[in-house]
XYZ file of C-alpha atoms in Angstrom:
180
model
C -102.931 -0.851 95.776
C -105.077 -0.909 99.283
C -107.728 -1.754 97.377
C -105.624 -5.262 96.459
C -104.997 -5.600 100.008
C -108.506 -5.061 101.223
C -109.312 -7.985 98.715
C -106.206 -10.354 99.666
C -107.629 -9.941 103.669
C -111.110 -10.488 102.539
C -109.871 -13.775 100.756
C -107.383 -14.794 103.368
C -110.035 -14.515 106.218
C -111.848 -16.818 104.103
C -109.718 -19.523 104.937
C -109.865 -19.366 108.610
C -111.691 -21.639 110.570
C -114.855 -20.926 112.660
C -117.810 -23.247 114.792
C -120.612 -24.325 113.062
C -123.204 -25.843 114.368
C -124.145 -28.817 111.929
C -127.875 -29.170 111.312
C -128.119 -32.292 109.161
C -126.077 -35.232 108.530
C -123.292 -35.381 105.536
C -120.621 -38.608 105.384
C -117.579 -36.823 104.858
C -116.131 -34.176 102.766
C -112.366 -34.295 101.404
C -111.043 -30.592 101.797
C -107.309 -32.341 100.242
C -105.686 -31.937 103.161
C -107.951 -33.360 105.466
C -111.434 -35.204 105.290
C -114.166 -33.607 107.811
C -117.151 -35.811 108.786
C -120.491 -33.747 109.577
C -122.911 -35.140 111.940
C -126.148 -33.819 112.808
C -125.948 -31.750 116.570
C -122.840 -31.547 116.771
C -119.730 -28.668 116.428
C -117.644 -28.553 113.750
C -114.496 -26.209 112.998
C -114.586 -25.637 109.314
C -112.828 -22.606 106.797
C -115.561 -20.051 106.173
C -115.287 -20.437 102.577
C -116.992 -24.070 102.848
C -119.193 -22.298 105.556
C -120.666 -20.115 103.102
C -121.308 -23.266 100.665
C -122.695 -25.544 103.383
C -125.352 -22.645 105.055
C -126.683 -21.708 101.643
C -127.674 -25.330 101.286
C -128.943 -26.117 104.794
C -126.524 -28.319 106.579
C -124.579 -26.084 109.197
C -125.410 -22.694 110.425
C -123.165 -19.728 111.980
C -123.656 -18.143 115.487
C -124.451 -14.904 115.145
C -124.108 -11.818 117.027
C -126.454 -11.073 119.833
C -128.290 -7.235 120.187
C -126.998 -8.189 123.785
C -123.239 -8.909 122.872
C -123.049 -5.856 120.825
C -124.266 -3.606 123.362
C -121.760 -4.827 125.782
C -119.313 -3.845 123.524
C -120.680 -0.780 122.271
C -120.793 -0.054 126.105
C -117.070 -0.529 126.866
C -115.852 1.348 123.879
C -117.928 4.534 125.331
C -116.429 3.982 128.740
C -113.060 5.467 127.150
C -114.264 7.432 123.798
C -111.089 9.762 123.769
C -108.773 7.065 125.369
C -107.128 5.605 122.038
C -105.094 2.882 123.630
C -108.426 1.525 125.447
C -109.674 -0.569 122.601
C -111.753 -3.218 123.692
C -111.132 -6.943 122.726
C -113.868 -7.823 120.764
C -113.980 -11.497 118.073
C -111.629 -11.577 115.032
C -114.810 -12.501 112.989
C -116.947 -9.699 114.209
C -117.605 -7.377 111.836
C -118.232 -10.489 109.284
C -120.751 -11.954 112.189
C -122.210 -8.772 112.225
C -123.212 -8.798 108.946
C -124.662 -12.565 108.846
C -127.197 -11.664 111.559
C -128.583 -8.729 109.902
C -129.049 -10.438 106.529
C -130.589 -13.840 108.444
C -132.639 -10.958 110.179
C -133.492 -8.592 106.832
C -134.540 -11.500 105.295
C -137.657 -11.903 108.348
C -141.087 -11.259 108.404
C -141.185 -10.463 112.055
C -141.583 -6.965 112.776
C -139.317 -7.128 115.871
C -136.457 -8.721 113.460
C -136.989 -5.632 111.202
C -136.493 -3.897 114.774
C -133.806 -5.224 115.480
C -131.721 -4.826 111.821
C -131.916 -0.926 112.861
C -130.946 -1.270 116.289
C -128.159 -3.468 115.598
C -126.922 -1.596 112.505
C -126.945 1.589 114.342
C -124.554 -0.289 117.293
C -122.267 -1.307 115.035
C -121.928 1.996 113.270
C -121.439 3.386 116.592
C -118.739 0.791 117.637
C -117.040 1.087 114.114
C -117.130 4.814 114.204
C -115.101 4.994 117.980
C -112.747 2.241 116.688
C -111.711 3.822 113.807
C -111.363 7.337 115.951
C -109.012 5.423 117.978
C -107.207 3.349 115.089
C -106.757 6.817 113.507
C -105.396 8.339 116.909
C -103.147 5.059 116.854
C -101.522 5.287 113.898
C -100.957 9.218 113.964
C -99.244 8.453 117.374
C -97.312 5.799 115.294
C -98.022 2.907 118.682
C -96.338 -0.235 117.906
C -97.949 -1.729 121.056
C -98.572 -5.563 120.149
C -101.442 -6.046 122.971
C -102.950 -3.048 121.157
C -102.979 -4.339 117.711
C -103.915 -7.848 118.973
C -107.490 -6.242 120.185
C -107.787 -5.360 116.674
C -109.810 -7.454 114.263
C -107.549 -7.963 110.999
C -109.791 -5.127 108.941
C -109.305 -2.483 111.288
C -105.749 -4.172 111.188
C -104.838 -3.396 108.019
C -106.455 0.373 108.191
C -104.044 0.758 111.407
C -100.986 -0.178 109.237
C -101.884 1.109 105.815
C -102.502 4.802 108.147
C -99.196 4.164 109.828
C -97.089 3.566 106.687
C -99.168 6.512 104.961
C -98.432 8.825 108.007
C -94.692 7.839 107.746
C -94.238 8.684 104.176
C -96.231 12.235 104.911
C -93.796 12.840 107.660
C -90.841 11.704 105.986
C -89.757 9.021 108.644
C -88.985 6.438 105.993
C -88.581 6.489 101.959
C -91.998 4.867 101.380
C -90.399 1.456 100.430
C -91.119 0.406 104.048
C -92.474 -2.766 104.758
C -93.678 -2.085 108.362
């Protein structure tokens, strides 16, 4: 069953919208609902799933995550390790961002890109590792707090309620048929 939902999020995130930055001219392109007209330069909100498509063949590219921006947040999730309602804000795409800049950067020749894929992994292992300490401390506390959960990006989301709902059945707080 969480495995279902893990695959529902992945495909529903797929449908959001991010900024591209478009690197060669296309007319138009009729999504059904709405036509979207790509011109070379300029920024463009488009679903990730038509991201994906449009990279692979050259005509928009995704920002990706900075060494810099990571430390920084690496950095303020230290600041309060054992603090669990101290999660820091950090991008609703930023695990997925994460993982586009170390394939664009696995895939160089440059030994300081190669550098830079361990550094970066290692950062994000670290940040992963002391949100999910917190998440965990989160849901055992059973917080409802809706500033907390809004700092949360909608994986660790969904490990936050899936724990909760768990933790409740263990407990016996509810029947299991929850939907909470």
């Amino acid at each position: 069953m969480i495995n279902v939902r893990y695959r529902a999020l992945k495909r529903l995130m797929r449908t959001r919208k991010k900024k591209v930055e478009v690197l060669d001219d296309i007319l138009s392109i009729d999504l059904g609902l709405e036509e979207v007209r790509l011109t070379k330069g300029n920024q463009q909100e488009l679903p990730i799933w038509l991201i994906d498509i449009l990279e692979s063949e050259g005509y928009v590219t995704q920002s990706t995550v900075s060494r810099e921006e990571i430390s920084k947040y690496l950095y303020q999730e230290k600041q309060n390790l054992t603090v669990p309602a101290s999660l820091v804000q950090i991008p609703w795409d930023f695990y997925n961002r994460t993982r586009n800049t170390l394939v664009k950067l696995s895939s160089s020749i440059d030994p300081r890109d190669i550098e830079n894929v361990k550094r970066i992994s290692y950062m994000v292992n670290e940040i992963t590792r002391i949100r999910l300490r917190k998440i965990v401390q989160l849901a055992s506390l059973n917080i409802s707090d809706q500033n907390l959960i809004n700092r949360m990006t909608p994986e660790e989301n969904l490990v936050f309620q899936d724990l909760r709902r768990s933790l409740s059945i263990l407990t016996g707080e509810n029947d299991g048929n929850s939907t909470n």
